[in-house]
PDB file of C-alpha atoms in Angstrom:
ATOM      1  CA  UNK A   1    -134.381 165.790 -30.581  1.00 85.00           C
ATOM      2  CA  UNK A   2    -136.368 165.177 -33.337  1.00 88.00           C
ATOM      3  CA  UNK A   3    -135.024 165.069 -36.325  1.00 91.00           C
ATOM      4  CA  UNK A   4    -136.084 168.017 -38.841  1.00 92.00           C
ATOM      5  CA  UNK A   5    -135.626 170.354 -35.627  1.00 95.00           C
ATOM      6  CA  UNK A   6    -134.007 173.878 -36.659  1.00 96.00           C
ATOM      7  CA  UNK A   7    -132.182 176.394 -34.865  1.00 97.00           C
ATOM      8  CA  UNK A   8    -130.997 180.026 -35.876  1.00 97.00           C
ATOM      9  CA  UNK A   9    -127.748 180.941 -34.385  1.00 97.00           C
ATOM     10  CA  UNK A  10    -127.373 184.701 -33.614  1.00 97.00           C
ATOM     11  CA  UNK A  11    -125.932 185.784 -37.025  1.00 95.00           C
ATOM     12  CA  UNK A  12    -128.646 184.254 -38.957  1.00 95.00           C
ATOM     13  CA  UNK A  13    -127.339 181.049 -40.015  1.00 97.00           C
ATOM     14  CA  UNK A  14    -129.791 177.863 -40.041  1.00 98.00           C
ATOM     15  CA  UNK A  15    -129.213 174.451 -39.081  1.00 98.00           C
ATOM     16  CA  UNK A  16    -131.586 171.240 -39.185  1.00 97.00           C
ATOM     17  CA  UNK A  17    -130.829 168.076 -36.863  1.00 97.00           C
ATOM     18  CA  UNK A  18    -130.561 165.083 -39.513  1.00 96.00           C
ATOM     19  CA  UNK A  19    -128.766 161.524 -39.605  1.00 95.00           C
ATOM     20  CA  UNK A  20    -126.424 160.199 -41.916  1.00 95.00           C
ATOM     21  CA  UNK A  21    -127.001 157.326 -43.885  1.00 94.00           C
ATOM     22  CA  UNK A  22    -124.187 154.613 -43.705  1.00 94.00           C
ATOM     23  CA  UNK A  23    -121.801 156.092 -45.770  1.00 95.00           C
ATOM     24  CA  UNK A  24    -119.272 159.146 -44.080  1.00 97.00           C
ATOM     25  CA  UNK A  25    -119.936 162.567 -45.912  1.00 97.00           C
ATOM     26  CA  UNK A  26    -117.476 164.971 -46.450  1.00 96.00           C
ATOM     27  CA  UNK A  27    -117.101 168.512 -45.269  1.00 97.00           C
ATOM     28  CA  UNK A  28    -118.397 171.248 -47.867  1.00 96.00           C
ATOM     29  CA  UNK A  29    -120.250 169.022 -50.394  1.00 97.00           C
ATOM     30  CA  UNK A  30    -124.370 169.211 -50.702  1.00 97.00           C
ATOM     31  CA  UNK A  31    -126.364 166.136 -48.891  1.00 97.00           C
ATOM     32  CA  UNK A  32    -129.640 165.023 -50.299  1.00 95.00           C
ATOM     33  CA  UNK A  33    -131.767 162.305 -48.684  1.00 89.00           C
ATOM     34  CA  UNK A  34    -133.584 159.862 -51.274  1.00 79.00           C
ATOM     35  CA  UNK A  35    -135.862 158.132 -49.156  1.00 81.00           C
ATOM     36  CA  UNK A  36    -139.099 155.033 -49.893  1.00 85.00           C
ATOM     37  CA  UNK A  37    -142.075 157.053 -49.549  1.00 91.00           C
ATOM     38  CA  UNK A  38    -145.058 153.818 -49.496  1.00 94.00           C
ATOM     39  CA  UNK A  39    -147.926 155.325 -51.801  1.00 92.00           C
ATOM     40  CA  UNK A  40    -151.697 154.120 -52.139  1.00 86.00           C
ATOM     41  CA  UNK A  41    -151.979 152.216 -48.840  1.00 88.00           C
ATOM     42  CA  UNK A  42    -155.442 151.604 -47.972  1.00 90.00           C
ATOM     43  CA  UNK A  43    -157.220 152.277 -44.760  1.00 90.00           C
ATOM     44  CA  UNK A  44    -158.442 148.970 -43.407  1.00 87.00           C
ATOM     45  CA  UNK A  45    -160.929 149.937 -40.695  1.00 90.00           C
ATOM     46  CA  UNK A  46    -162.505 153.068 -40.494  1.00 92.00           C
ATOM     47  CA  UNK A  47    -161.579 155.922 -38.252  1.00 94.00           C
ATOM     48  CA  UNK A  48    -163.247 158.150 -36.574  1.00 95.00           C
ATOM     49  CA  UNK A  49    -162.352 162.058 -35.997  1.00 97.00           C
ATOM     50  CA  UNK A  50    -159.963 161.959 -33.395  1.00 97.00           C
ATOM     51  CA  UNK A  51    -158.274 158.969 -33.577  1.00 96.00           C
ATOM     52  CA  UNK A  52    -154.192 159.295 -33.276  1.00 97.00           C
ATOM     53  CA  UNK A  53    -153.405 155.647 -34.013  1.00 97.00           C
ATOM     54  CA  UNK A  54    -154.167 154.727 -37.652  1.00 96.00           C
ATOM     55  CA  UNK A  55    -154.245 151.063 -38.919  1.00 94.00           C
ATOM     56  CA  UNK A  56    -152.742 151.218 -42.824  1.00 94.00           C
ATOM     57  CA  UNK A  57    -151.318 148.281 -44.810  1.00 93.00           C
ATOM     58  CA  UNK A  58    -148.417 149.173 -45.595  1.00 92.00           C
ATOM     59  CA  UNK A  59    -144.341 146.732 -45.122  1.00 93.00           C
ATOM     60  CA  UNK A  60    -142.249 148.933 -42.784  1.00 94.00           C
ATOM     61  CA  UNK A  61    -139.637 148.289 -39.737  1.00 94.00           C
ATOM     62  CA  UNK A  62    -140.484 149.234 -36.299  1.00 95.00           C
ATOM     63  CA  UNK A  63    -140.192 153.400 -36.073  1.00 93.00           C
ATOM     64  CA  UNK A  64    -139.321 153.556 -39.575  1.00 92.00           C
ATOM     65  CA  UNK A  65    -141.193 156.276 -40.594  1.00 95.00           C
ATOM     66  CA  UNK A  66    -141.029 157.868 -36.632  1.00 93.00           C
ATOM     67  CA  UNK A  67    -141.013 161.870 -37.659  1.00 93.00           C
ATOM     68  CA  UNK A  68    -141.885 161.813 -41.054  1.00 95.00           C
ATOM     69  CA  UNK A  69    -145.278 162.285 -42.621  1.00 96.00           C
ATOM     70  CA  UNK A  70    -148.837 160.832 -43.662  1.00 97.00           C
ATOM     71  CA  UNK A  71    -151.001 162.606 -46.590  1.00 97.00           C
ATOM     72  CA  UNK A  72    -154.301 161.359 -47.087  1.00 96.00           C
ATOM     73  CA  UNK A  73    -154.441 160.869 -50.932  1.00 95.00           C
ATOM     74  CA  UNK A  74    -157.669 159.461 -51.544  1.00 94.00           C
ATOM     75  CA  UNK A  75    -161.069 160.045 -49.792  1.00 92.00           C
ATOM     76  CA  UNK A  76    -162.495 162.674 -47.497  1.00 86.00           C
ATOM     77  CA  UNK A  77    -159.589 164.190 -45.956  1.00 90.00           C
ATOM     78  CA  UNK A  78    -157.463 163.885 -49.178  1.00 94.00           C
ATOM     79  CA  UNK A  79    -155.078 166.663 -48.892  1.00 96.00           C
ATOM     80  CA  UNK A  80    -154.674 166.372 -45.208  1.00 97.00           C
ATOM     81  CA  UNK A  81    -150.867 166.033 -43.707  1.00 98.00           C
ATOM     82  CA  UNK A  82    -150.182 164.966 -40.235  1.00 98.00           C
ATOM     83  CA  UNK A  83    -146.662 163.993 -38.367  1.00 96.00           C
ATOM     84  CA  UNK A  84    -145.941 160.384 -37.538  1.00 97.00           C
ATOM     85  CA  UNK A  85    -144.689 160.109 -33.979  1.00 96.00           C
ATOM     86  CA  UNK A  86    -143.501 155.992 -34.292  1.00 96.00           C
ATOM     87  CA  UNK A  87    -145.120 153.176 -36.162  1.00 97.00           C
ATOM     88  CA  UNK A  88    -145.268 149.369 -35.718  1.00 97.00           C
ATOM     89  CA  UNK A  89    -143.486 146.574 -37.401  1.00 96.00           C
ATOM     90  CA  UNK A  90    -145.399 145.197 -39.967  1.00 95.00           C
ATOM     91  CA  UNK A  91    -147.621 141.818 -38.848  1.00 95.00           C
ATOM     92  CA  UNK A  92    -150.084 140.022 -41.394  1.00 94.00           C
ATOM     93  CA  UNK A  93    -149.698 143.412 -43.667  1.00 92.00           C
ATOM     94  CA  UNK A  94    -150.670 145.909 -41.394  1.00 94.00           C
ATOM     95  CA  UNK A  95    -149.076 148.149 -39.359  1.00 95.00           C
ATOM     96  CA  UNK A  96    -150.219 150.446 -36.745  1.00 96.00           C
ATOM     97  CA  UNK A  97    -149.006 154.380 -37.472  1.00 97.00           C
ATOM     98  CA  UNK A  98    -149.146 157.026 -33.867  1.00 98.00           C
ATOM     99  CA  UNK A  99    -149.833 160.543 -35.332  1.00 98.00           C
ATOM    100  CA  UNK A 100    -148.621 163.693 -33.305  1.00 96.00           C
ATOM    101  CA  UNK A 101    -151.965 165.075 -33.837  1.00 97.00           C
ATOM    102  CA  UNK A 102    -155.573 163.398 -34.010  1.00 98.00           C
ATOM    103  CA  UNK A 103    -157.100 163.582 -37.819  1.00 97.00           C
ATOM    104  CA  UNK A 104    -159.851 165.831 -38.260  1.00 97.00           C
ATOM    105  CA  UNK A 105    -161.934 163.977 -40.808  1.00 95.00           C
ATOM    106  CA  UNK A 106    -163.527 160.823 -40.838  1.00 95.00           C
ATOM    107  CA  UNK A 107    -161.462 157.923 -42.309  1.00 93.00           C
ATOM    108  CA  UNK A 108    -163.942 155.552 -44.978  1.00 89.00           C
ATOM    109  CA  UNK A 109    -162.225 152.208 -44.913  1.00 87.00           C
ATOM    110  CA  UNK A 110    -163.931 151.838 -48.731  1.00 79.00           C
ATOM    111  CA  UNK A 111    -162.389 155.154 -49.995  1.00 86.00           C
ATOM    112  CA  UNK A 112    -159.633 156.556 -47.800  1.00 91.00           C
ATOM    113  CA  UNK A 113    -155.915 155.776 -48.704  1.00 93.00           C
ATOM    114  CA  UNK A 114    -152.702 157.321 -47.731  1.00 95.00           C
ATOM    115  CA  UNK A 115    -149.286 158.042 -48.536  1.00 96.00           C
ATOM    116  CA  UNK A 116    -146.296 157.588 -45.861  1.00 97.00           C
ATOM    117  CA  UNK A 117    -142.918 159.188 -45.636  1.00 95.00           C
ATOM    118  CA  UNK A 118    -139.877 159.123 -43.142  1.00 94.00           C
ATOM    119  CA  UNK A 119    -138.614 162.034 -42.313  1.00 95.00           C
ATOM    120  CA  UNK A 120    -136.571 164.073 -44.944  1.00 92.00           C
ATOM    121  CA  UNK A 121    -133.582 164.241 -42.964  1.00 95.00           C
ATOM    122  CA  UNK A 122    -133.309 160.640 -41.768  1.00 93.00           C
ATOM    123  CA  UNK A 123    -130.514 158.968 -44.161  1.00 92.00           C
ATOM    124  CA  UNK A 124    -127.990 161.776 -45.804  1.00 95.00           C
ATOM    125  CA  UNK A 125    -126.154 161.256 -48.440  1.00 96.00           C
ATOM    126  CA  UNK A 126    -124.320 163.099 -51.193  1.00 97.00           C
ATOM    127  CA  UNK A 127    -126.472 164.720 -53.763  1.00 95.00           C
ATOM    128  CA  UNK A 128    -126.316 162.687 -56.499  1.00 93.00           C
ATOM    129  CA  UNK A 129    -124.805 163.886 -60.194  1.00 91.00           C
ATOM    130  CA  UNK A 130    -128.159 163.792 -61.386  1.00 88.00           C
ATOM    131  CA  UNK A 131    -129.013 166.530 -59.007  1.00 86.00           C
ATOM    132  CA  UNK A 132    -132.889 165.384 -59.252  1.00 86.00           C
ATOM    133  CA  UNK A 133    -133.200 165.979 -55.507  1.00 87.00           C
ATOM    134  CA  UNK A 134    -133.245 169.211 -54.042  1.00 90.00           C
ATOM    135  CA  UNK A 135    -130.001 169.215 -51.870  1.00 96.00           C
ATOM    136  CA  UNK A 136    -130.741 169.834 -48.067  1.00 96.00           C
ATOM    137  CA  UNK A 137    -127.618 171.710 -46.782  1.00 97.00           C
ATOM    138  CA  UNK A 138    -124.069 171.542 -45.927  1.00 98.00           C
ATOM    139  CA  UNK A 139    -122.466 169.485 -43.305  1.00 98.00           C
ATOM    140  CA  UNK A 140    -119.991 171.897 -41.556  1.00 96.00           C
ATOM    141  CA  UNK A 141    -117.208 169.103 -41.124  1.00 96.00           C
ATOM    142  CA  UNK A 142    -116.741 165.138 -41.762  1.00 97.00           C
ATOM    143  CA  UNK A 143    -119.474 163.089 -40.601  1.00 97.00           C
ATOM    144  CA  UNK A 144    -119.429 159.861 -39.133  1.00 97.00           C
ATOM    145  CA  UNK A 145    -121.919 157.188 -41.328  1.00 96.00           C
ATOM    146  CA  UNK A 146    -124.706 156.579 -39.404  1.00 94.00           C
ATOM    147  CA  UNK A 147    -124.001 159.460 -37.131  1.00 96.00           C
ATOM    148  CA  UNK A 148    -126.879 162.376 -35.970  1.00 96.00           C
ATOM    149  CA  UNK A 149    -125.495 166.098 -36.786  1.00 97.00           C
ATOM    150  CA  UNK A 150    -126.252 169.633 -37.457  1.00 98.00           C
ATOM    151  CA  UNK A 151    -126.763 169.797 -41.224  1.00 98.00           C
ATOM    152  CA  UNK A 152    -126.313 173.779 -42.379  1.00 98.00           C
ATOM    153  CA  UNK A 153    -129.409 174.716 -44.710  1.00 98.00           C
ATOM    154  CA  UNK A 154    -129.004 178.611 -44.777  1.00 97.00           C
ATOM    155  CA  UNK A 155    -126.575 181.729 -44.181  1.00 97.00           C
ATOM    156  CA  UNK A 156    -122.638 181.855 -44.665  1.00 96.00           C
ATOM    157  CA  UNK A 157    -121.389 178.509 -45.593  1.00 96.00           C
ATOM    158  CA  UNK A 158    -118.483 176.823 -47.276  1.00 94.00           C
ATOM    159  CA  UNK A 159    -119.375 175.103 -50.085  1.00 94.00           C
ATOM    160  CA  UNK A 160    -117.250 172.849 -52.847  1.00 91.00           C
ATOM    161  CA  UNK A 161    -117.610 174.488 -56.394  1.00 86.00           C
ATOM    162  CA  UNK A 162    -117.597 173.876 -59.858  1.00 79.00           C
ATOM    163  CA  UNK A 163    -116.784 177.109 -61.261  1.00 71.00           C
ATOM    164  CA  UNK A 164    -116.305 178.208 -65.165  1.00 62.00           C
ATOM    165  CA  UNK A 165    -114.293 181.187 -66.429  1.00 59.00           C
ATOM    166  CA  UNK A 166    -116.670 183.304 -67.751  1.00 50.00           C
ATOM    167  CA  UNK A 167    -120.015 184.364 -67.583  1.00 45.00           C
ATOM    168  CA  UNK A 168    -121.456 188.068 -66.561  1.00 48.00           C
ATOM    169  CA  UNK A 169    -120.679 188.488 -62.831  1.00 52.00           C
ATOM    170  CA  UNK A 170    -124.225 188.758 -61.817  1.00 52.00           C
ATOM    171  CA  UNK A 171    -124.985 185.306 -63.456  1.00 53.00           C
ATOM    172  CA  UNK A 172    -121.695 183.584 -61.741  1.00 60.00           C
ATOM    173  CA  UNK A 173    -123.552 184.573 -58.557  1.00 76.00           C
ATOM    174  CA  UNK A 174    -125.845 182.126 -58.848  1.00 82.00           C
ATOM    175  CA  UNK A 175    -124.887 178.278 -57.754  1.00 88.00           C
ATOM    176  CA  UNK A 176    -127.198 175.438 -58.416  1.00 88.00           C
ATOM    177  CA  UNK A 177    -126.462 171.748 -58.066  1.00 92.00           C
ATOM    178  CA  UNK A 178    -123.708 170.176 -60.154  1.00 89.00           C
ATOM    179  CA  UNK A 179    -125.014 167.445 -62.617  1.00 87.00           C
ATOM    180  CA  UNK A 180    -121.200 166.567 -63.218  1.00 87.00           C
ATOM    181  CA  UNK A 181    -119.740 166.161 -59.521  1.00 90.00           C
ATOM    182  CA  UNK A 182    -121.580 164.996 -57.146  1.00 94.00           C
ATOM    183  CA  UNK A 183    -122.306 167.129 -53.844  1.00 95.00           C
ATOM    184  CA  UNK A 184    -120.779 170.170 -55.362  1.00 92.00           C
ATOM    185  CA  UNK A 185    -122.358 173.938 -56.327  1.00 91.00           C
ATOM    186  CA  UNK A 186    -121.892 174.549 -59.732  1.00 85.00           C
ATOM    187  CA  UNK A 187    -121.339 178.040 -61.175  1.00 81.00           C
ATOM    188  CA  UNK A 188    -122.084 178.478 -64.693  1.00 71.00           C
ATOM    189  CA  UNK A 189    -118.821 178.427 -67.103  1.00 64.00           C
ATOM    190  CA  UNK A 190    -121.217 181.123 -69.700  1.00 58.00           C
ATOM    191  CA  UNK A 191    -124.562 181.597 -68.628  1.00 53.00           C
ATOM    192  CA  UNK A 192    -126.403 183.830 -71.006  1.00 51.00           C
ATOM    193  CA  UNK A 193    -129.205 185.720 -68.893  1.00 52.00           C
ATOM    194  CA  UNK A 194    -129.719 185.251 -64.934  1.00 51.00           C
ATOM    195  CA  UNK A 195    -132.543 183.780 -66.018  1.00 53.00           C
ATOM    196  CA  UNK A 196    -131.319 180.778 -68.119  1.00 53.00           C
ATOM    197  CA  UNK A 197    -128.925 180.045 -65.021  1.00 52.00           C
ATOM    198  CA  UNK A 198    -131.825 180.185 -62.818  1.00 53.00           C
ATOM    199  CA  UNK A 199    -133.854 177.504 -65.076  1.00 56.00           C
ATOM    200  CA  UNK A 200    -130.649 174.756 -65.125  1.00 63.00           C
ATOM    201  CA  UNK A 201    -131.432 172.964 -61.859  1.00 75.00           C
ATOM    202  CA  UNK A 202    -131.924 173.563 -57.988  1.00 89.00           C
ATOM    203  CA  UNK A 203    -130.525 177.107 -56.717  1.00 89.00           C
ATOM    204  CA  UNK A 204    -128.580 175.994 -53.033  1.00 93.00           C
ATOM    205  CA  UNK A 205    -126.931 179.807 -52.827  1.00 92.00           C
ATOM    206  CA  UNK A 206    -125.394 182.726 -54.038  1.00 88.00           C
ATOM    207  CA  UNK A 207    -121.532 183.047 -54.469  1.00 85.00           C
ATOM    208  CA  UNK A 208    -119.858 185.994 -52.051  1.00 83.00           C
ATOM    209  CA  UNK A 209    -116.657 185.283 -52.505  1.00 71.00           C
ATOM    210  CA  UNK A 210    -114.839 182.984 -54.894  1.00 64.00           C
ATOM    211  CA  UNK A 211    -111.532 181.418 -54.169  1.00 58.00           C
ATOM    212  CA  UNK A 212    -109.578 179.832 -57.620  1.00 56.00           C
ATOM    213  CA  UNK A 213    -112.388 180.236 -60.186  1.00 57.00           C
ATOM    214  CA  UNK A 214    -110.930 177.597 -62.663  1.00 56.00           C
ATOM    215  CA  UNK A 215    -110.909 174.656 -59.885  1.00 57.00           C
ATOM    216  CA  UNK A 216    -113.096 172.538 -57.445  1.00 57.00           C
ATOM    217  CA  UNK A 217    -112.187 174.550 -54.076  1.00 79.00           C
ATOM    218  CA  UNK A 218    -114.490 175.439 -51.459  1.00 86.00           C
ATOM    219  CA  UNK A 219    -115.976 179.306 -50.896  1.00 86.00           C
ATOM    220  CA  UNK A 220    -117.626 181.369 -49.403  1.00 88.00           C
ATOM    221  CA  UNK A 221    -121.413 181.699 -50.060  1.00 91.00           C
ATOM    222  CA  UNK A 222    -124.688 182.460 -49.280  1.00 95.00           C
ATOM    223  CA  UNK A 223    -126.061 179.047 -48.550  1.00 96.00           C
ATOM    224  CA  UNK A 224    -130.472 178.655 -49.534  1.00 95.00           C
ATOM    225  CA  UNK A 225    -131.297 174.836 -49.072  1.00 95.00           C
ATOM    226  CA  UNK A 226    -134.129 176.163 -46.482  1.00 86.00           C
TER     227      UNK A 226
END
């Protein structure tokens, strides 16, 4: 399968096929993938409307970026995304990139350049403290470094939290990222408004049920990574 491919299971939760990176993740704790996009490579030949295999400089490994994506960032077409099916080792600089789908606009080798990325879910790992990313999901149960899986990115989910002690009940509904533990939700301990909670970093859910509200234990929520 490729990865990025989603299924919704009969009582509405969603799951997205991803790897892990090398490092095992734990059951119940956010995953984030922090990825090298390659920016501003240039087009070295042109390309005419059509074509499906691109030539780009650009220093990859062989089906490194298989899945991800291409914008064009510069030149006619800028604006224009298209899926990379596998791409070439890099030789002399250049690499050759197979699109899913032929571009529609002609390719300037003086103006065009492009961005590349690998596929969001290729490389999991916890979100980090800074919480910068937005988390993906929710691995269901330990996984394996290295290892493909069904990552959880919506419905009823169990999910590690940092919770405070007070705070209005609507606003302790609302779970963003921790910036203090990495992976986990974090409830806030006194949030003033739902608002202010809302503007403190990425909202992953909404808290149904809460098990010990003073400690790091996992609960039941209303998981919105997708």
């Amino acid at each position: 399968l490729p990865l990025g491919t989603k299924i919704i299971l009969a009582d509405g939760r969603e799951f997205v096929y991803a790897k892990n990176s090398t490092v095992a993740l734990a059951a119940g704790l956010l995953v984030a993938c922090i990825t090298t996009a390659y920016h501003e490579d240039t087009v070295t030949v042109a390309h005419p409307v059509g074509t499906k295999v691109v030539t780009v400089t650009a220093s990859v490994t062989a089906n490194e970026l298989e899945d991800g994506y291409l914008i064009v960032t510069e030149g006619a077409g800028t604006g224009e995304i298209y899926q990379i099916k596998s791409n070439t080792v890099t030789v002399s600089g250049l690499t050759y990139v197979t699109l899913y789908d032929p571009i529609k606009t002609l390719w300037a080798i003086a103006t065009t350049d492009v961005d590349l990325y690998p596929n969001p879910y290729n490389g999991c790992i916890v979100n980090p403290t800074d919480a910068q990313q937005k988390p993906l999901g929710v691995p269901l149960f330990p996984i394996t470094a290295s290892y493909y899986f069904w990552l959880q990115t919506r419905g009823f989910a169990s999910l590690i939290l940092t919770m405070g002690t007070g705070g209005a009940e609507l606003d302790e509904k609302v779970i963003t990222a921790s910036t203090g533990t990495a992976g986990e939700g974090s409830i806030d301990d006194s949030p003033d408004t739902a608002v202010s909670n809302l503007l403190k970093g990425h909202v992953v859910g909404y808290l149904i049920q809460e098990a010990d509200i003073a400690d790091s234990v996992a609960s039941l929520v209303d998981l919105r990574c997708s």
